[in-house]
PDB file of C-alpha atoms in Angstrom:
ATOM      1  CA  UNK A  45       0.000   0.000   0.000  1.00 30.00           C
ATOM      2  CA  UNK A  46       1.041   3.408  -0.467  1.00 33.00           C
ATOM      3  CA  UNK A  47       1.242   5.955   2.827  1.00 33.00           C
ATOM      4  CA  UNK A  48       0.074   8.967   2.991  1.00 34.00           C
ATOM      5  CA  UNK A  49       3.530  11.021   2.812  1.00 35.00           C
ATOM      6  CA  UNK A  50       3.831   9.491  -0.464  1.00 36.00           C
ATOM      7  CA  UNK A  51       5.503   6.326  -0.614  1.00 38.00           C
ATOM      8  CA  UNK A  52       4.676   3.940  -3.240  1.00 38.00           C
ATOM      9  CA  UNK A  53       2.216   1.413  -3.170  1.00 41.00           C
ATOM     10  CA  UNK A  54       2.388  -2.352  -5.114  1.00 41.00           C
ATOM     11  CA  UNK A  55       2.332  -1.883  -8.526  1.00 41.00           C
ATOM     12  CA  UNK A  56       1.112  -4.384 -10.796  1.00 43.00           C
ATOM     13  CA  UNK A  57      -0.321  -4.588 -14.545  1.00 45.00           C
ATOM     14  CA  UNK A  58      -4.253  -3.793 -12.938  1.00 43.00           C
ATOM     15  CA  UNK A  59      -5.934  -4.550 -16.199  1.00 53.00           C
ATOM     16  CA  UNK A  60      -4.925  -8.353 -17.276  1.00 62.00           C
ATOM     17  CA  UNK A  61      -7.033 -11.311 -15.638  1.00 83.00           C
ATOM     18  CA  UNK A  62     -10.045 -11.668 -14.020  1.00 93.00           C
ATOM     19  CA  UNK A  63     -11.002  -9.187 -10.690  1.00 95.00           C
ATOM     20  CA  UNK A  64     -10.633 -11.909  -8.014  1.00 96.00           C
ATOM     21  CA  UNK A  65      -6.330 -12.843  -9.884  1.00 95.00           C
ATOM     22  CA  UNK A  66      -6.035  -9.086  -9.699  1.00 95.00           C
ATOM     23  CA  UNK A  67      -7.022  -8.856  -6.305  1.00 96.00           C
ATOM     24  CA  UNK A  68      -4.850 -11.742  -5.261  1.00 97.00           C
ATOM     25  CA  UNK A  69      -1.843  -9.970  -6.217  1.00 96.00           C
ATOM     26  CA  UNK A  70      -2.999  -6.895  -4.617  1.00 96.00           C
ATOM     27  CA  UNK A  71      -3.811  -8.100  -1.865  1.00 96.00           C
ATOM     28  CA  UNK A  72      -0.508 -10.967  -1.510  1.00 95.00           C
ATOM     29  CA  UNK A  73      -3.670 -13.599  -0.779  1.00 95.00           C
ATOM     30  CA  UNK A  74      -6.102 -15.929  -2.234  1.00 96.00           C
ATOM     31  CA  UNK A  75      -9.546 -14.580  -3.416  1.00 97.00           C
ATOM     32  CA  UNK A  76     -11.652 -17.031  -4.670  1.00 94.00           C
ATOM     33  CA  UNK A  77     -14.563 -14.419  -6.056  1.00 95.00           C
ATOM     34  CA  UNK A  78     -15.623 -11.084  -6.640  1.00 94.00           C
ATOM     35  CA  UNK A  79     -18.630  -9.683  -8.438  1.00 93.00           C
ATOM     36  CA  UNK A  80     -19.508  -6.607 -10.231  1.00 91.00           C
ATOM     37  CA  UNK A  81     -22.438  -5.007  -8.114  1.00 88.00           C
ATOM     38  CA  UNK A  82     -22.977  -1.448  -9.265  1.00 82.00           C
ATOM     39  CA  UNK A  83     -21.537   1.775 -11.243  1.00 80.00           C
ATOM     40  CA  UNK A  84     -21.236   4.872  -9.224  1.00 79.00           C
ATOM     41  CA  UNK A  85     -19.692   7.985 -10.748  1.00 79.00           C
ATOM     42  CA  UNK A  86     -16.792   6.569 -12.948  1.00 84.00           C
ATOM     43  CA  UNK A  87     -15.964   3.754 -10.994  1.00 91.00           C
ATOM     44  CA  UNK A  88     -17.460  -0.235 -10.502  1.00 94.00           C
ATOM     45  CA  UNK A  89     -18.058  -1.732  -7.504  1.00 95.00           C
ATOM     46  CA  UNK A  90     -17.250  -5.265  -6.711  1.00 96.00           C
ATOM     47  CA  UNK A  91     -18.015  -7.621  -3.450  1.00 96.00           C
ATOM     48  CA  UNK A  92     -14.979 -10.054  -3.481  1.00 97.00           C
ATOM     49  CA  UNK A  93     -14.385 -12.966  -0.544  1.00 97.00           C
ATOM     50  CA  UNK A  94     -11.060 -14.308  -0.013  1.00 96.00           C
ATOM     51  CA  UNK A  95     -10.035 -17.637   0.758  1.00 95.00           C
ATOM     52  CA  UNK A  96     -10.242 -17.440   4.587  1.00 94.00           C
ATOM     53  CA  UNK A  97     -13.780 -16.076   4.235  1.00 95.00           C
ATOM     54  CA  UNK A  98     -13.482 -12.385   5.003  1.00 96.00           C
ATOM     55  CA  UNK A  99     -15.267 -10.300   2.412  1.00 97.00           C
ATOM     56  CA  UNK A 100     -14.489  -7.426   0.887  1.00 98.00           C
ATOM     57  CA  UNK A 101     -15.908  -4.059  -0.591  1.00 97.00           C
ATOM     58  CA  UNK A 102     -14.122  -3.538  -4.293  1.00 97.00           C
ATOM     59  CA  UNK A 103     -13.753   0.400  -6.139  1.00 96.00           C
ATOM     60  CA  UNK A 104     -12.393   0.112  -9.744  1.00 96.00           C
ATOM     61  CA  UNK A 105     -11.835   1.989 -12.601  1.00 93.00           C
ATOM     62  CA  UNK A 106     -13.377   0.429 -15.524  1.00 90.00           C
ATOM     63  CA  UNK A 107     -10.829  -1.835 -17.569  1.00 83.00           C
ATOM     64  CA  UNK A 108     -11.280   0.756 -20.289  1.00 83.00           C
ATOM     65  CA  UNK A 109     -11.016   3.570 -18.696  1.00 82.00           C
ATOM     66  CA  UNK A 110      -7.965   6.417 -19.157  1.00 81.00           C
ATOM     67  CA  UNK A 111      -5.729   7.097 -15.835  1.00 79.00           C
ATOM     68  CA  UNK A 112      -7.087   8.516 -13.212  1.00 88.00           C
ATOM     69  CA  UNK A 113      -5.841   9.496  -9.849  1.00 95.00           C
ATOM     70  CA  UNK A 114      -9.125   9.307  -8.240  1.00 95.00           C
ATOM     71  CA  UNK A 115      -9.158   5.820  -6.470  1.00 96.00           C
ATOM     72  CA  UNK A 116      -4.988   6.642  -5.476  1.00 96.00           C
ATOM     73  CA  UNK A 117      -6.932   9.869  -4.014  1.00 97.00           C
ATOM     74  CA  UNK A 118      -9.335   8.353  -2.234  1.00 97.00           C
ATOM     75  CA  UNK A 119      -6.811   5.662  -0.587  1.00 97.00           C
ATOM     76  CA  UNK A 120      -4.569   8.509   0.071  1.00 97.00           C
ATOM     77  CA  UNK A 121      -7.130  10.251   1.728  1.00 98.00           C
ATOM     78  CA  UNK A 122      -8.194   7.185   4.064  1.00 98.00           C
ATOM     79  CA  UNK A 123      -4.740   6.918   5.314  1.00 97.00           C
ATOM     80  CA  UNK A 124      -3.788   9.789   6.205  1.00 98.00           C
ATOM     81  CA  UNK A 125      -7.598  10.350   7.906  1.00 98.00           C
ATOM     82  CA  UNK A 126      -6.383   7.126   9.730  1.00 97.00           C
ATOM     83  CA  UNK A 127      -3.541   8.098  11.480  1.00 96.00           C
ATOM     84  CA  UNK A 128      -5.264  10.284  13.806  1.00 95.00           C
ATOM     85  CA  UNK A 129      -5.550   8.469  17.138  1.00 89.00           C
ATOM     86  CA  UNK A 130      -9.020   6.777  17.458  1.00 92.00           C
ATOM     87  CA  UNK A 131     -10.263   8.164  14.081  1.00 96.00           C
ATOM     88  CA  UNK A 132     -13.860   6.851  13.099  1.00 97.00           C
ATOM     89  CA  UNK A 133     -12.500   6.364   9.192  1.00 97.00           C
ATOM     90  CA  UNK A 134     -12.016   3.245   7.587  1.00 95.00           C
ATOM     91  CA  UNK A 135      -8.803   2.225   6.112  1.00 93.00           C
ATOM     92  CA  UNK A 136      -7.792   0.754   2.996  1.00 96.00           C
ATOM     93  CA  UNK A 137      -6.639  -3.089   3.190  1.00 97.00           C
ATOM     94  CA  UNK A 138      -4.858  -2.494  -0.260  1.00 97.00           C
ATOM     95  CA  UNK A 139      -4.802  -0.200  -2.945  1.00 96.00           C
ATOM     96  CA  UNK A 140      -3.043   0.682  -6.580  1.00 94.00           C
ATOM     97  CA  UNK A 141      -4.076   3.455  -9.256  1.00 92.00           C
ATOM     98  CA  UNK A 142      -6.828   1.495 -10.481  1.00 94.00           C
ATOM     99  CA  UNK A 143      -8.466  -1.002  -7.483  1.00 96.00           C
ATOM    100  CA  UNK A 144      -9.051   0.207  -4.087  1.00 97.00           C
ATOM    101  CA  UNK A 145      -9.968  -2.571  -1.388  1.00 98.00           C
ATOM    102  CA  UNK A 146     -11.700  -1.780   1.973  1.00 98.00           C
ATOM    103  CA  UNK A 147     -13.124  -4.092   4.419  1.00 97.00           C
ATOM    104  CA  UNK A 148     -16.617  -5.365   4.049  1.00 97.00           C
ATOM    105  CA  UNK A 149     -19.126  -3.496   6.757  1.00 97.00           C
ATOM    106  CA  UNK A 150     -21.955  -5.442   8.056  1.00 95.00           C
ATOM    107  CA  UNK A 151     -24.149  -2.425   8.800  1.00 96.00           C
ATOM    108  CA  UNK A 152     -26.647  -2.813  11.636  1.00 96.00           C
ATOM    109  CA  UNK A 153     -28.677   0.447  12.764  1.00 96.00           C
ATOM    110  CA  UNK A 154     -27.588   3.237  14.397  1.00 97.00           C
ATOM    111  CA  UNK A 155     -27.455   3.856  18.167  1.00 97.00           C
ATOM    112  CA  UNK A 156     -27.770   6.574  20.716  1.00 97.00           C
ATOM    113  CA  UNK A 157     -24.399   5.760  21.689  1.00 97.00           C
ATOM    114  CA  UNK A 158     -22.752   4.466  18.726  1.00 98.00           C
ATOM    115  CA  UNK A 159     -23.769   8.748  17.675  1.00 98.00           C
ATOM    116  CA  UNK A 160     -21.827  10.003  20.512  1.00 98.00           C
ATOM    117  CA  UNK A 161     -18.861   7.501  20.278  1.00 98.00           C
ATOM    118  CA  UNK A 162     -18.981   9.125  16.818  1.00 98.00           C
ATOM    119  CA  UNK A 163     -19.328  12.976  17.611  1.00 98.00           C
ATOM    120  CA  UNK A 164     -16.015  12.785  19.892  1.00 98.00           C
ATOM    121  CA  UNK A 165     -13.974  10.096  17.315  1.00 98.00           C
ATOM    122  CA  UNK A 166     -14.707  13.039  14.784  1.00 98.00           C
ATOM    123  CA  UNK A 167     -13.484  15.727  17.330  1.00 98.00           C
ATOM    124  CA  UNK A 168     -10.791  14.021  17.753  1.00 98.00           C
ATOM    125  CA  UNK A 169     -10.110  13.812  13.879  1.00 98.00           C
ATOM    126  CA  UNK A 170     -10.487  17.297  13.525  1.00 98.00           C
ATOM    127  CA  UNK A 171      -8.268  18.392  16.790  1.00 98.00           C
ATOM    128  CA  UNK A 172      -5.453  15.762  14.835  1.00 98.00           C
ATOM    129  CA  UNK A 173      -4.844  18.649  12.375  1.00 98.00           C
ATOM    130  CA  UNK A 174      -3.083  19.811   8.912  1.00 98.00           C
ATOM    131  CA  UNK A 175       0.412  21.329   8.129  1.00 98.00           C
ATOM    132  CA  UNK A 176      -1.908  23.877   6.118  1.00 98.00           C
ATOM    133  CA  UNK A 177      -5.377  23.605   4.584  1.00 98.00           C
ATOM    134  CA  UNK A 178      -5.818  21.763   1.247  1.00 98.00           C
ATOM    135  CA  UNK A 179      -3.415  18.059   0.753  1.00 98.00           C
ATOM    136  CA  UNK A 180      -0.302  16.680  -0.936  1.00 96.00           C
ATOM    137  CA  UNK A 181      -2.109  15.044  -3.586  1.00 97.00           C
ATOM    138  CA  UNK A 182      -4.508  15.738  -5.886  1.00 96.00           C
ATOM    139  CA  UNK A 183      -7.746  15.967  -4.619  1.00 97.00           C
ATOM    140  CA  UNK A 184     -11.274  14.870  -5.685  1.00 97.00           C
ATOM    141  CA  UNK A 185     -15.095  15.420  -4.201  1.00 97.00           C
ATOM    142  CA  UNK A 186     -17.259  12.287  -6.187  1.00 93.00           C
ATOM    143  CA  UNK A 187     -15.499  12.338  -9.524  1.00 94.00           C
ATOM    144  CA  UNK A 188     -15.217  16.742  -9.438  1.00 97.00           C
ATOM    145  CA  UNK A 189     -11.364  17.670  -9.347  1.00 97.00           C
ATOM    146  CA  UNK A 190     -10.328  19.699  -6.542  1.00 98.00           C
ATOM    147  CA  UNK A 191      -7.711  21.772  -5.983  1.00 98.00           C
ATOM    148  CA  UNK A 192      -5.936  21.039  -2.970  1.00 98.00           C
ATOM    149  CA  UNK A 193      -3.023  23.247  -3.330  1.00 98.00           C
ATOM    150  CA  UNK A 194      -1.661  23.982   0.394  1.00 97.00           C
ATOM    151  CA  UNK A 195      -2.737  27.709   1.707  1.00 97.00           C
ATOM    152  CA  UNK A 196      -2.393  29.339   4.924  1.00 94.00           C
ATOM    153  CA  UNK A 197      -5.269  31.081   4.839  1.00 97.00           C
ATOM    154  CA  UNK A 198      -8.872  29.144   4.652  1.00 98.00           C
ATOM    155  CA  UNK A 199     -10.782  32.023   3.068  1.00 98.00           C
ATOM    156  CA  UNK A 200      -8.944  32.136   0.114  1.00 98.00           C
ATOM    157  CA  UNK A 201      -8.284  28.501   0.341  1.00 98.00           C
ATOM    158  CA  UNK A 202     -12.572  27.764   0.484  1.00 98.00           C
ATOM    159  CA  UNK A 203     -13.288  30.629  -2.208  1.00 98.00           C
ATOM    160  CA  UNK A 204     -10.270  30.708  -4.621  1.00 98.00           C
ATOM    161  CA  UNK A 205     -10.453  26.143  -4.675  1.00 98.00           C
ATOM    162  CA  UNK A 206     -13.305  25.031  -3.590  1.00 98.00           C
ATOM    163  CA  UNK A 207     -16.349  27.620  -4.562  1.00 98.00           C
ATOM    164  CA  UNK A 208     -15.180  29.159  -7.860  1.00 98.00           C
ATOM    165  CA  UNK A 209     -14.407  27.017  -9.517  1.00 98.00           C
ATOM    166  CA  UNK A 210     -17.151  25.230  -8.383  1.00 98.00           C
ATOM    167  CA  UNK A 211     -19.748  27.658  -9.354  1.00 98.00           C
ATOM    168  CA  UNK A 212     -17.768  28.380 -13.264  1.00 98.00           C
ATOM    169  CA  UNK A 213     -18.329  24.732 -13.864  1.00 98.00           C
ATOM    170  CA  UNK A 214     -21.982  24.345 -12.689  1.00 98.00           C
ATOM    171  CA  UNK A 215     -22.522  27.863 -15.219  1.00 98.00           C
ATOM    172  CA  UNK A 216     -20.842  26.868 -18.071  1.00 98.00           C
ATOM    173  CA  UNK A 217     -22.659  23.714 -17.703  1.00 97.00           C
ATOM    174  CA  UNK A 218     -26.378  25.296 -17.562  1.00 97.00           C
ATOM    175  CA  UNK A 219     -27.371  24.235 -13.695  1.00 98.00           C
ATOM    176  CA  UNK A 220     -27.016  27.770 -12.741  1.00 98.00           C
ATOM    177  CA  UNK A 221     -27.994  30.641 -14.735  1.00 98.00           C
ATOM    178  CA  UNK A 222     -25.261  33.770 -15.035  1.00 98.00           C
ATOM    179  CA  UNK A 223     -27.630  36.023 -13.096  1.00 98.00           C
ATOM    180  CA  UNK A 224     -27.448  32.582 -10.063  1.00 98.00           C
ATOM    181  CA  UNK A 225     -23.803  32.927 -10.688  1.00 98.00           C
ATOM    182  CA  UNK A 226     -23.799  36.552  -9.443  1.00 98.00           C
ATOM    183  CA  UNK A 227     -25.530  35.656  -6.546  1.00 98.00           C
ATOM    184  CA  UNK A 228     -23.019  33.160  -5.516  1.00 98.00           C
ATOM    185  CA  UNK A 229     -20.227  35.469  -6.694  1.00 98.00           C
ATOM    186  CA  UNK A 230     -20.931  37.449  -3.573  1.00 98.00           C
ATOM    187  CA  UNK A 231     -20.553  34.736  -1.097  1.00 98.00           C
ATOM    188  CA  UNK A 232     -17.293  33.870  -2.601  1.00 98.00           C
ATOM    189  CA  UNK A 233     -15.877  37.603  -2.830  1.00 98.00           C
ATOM    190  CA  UNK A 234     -17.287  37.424   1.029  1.00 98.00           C
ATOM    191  CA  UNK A 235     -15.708  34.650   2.570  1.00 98.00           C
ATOM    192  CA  UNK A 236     -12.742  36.595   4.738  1.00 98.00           C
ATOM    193  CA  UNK A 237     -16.192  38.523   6.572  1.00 97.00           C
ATOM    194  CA  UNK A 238     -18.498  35.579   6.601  1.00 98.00           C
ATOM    195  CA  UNK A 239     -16.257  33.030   8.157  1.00 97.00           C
ATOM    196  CA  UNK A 240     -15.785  34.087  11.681  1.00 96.00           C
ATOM    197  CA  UNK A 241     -12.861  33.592  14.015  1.00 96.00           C
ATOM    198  CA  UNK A 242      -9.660  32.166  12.155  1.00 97.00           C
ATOM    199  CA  UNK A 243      -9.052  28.536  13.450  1.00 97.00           C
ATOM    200  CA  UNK A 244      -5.947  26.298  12.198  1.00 98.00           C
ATOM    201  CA  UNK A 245      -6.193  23.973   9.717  1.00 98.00           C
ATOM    202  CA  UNK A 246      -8.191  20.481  10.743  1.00 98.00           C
ATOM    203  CA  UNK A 247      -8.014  17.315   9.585  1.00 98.00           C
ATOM    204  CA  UNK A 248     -11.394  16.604   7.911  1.00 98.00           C
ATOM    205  CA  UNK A 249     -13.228  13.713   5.880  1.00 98.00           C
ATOM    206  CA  UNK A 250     -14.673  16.513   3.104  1.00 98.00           C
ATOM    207  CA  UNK A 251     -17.789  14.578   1.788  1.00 98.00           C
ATOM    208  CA  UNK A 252     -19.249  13.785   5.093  1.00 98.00           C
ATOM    209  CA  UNK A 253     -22.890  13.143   3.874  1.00 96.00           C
ATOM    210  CA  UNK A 254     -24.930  10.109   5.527  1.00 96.00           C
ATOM    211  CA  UNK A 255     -24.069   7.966   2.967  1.00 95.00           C
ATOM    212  CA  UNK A 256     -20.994   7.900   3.903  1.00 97.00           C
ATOM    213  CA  UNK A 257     -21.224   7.346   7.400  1.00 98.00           C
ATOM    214  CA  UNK A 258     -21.852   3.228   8.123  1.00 98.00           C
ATOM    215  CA  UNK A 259     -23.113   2.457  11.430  1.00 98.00           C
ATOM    216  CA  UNK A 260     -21.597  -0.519  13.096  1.00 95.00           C
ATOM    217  CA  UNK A 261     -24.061  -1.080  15.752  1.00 88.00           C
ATOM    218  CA  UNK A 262     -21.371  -0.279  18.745  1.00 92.00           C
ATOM    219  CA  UNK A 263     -19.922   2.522  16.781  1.00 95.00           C
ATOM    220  CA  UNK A 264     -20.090   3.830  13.295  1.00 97.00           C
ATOM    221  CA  UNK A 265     -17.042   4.153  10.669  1.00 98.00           C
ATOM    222  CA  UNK A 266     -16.587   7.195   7.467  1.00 98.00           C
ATOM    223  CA  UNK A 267     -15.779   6.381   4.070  1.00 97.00           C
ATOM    224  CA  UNK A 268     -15.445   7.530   0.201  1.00 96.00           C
ATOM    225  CA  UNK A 269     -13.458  11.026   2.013  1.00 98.00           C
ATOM    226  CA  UNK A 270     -12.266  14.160   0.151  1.00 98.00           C
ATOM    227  CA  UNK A 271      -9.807  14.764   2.764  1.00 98.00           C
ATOM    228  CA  UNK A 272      -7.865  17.687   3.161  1.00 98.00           C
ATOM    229  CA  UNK A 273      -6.818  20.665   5.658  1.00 98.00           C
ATOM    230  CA  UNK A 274     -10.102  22.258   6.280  1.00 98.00           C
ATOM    231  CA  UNK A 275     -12.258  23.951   8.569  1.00 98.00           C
ATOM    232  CA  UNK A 276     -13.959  21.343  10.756  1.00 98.00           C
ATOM    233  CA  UNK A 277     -17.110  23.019  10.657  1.00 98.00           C
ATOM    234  CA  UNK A 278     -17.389  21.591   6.931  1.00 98.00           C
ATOM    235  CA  UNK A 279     -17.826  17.894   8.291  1.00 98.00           C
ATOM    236  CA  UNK A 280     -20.302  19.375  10.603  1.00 98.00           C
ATOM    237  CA  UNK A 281     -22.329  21.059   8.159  1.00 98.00           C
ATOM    238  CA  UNK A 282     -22.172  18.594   5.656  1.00 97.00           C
ATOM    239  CA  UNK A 283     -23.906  15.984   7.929  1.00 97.00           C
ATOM    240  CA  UNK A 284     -26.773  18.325   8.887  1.00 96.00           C
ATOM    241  CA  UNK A 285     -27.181  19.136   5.015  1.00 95.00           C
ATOM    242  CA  UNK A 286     -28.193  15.950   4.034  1.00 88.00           C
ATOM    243  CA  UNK A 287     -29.742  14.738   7.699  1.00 91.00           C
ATOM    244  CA  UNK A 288     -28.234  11.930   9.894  1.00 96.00           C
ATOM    245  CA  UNK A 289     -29.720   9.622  12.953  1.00 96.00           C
ATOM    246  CA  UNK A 290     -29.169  11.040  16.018  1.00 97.00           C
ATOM    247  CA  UNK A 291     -27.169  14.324  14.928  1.00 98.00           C
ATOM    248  CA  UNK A 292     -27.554  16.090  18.012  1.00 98.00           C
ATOM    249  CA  UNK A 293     -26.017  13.426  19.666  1.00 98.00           C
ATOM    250  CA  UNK A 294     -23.071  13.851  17.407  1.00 98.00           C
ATOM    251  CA  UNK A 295     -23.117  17.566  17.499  1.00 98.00           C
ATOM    252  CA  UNK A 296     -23.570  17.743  21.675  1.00 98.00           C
ATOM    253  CA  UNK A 297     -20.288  14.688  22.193  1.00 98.00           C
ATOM    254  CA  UNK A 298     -18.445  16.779  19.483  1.00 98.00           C
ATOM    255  CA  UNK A 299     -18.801  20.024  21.559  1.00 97.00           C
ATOM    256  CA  UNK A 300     -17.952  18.504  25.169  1.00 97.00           C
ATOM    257  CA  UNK A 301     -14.468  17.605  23.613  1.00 97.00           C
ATOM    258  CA  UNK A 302     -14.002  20.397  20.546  1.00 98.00           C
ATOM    259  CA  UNK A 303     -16.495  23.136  21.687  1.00 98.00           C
ATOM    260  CA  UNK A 304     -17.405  25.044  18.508  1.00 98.00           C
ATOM    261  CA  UNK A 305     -16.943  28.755  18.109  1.00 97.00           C
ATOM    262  CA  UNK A 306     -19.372  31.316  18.722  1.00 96.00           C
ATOM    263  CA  UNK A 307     -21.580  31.561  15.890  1.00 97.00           C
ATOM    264  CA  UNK A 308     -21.575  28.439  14.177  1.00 97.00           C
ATOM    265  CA  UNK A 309     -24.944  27.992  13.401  1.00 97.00           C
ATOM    266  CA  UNK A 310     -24.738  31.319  11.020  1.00 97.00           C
ATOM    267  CA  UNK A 311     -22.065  29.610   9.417  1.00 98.00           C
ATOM    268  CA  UNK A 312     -23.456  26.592   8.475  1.00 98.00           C
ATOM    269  CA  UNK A 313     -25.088  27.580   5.032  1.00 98.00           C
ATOM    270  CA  UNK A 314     -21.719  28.952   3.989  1.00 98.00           C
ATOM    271  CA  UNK A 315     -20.303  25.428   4.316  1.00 98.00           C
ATOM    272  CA  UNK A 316     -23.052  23.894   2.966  1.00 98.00           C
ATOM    273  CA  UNK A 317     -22.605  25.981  -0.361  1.00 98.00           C
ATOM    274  CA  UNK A 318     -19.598  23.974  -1.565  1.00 98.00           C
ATOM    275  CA  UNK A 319     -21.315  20.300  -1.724  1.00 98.00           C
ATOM    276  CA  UNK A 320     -24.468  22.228  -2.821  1.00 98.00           C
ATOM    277  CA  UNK A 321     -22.608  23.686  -6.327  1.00 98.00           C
ATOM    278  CA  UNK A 322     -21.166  20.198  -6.729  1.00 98.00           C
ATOM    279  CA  UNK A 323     -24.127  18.486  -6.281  1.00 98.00           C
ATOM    280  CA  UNK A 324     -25.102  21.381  -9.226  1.00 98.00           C
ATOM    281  CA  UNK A 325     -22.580  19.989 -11.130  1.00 98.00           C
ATOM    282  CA  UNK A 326     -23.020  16.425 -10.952  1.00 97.00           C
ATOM    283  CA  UNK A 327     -27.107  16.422 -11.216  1.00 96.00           C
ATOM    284  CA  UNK A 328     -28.400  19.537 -12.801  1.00 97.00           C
ATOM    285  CA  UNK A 329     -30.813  22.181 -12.010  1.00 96.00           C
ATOM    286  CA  UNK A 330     -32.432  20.240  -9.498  1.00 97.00           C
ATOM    287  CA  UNK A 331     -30.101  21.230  -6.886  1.00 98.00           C
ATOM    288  CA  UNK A 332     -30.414  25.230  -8.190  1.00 98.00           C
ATOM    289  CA  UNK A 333     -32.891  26.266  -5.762  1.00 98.00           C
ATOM    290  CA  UNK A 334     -31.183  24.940  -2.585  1.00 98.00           C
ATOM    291  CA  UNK A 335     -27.857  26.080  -3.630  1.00 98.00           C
ATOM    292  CA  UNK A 336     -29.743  29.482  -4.074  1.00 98.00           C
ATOM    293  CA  UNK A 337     -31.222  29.318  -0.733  1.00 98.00           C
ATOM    294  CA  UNK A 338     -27.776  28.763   0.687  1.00 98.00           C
ATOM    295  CA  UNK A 339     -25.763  31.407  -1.006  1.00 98.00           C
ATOM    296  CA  UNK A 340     -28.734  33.865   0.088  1.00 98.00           C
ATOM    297  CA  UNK A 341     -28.492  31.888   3.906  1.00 98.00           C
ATOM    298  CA  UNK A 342     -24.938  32.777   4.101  1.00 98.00           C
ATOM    299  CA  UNK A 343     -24.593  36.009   2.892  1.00 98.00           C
ATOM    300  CA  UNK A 344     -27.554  37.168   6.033  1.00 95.00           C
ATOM    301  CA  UNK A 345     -25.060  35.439   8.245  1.00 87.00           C
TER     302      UNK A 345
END
């Protein structure tokens, strides 16, 4: 496997044989299956068993598809998420620049307390930290490149690589109008005023939607990250966007070990404006009007 501070992972010819050889190299043991399940984005996904009888869950790149450094992303991401002491993320058994391996997750439903075991394993992420907001490696939210260039300075980091471009792709694309895009321009030229209190860089998952949150029964564990230097109140916001189980849990063991500054709650459209445009670009128009809603949301403050 490859770490996080860049040291190469086991490289092998990805596209020759069937999925379960490939994954036996990969992986340096025998799997005796693996099926295609699904597409998502630009990637399959496989179940696969090996020998001994532990399953696994299977990301590839299509055998035709052109390089990609999404899946080496992804993996990347994980690891470096997963040296944080007690982090809640999931980490890769194996991975190369076209196959990503995780363990298999037997889900079971979410718990009172496996939300506030949650709330202070992602405090605890967060209080882990960055050298400086964005990544060493080239970062990716879904499919959507994005920039992760370091900065020192999260307002200029969150409008200059994260919203603009954002909002020039979901224009030129027709989910937003020009007249939307002026809207939004003023959020992003307003950033530095709307953000609050400067706070250092923390370690954060990126795309911390519900979906990507797999509850364990005694805990729960986060997956498919755009990690990166960020502002923790991201994560935070992201999970309220899109609803979880027992989020005030979360939110109220996040705050007795990471209290959150004064005024986060005005704060939380601005964060949610970012997976809002991409969701713009991915899907359409049909995420206009909320993205709308939140541009207008943060700019009141």
């Amino acid at each position: 496997m490859c770490a996080a501070d860049g040291g190469e992972g086991r490289r092998r010819d990805p596209v020759k044989g069937t999925m379960a050889e490939r994954l036996t190299v990969l992986l340096g043991r025998r799997v005796r299956r693996a099926v295609r399940a699904q597409r998502s984005h630009d990637w399959d996904i496989s179940y696969a068993e090996a020998e001994d009888g532990t399953r696994l869950f299977v990301k590839s790149l299509p055998r035709n598809a052109g390089p990609s450094a999404v899946l080496t992303s992804e993996a990347r991401g994980l690891e470096w998420l997963g040296h944080a002491f007690g982090s809640p993320v999931l980490e890769p058994l194996a991975w190369d620049d076209r196959i990503l391996v995780l363990p298999w997750v037997e889900e079971r439903d979410p718990s009172p307390h496996a939300a506030e075991r949650l709330g202070r394993r992602l405090a605890g992420l967060h209080l882990t930290g960055a050298d400086h907001f964005g990544a060493p490696w080239p970062g990716f939210v879904g499919p959507l490149p994005a920039d992760n260039t370091p900065s020192r300075t999260w307002p200029v980091f969150y409008a200059e690589q994260r919203l603009r471009p954002c909002l020039r792709r979901a224009v030129d694309q027709g989910g937003l109008t020009p007249v939307d895009g002026r809207t939004v321009e003023k959020v992003v030229d307003r950033v530095a005023q709307l953000a609050g209190e400067p706070e250092p860089p923390a370690r954060i998952h990126g795309d911390l939607w519900n979906g990507n949150v797999l509850w364990r029964g005694k805990d729960a564990v986060l997956v498919d990250p755009a990690a990166h230097g960020g502002h923790r109140e991201a994560d935070l916001a992201m999970l309220t966007l899109f609803g979880l189980p027992h989020l005030e849990r979360v939110r109220d063991a996040y705050n007795e070990m990471a209290p959150l500054a004064a005024g986060w709650r005005s704060r939380v459209a601005l964060h949610q404006l970012y997976p809002l445009l991409v969701h713009v670009c991915l899907f359409g128009a049909a995420y206009r009007t909320t993205a709308l809603e939140a541009a207008r949301a943060a700019l009141r403050g």
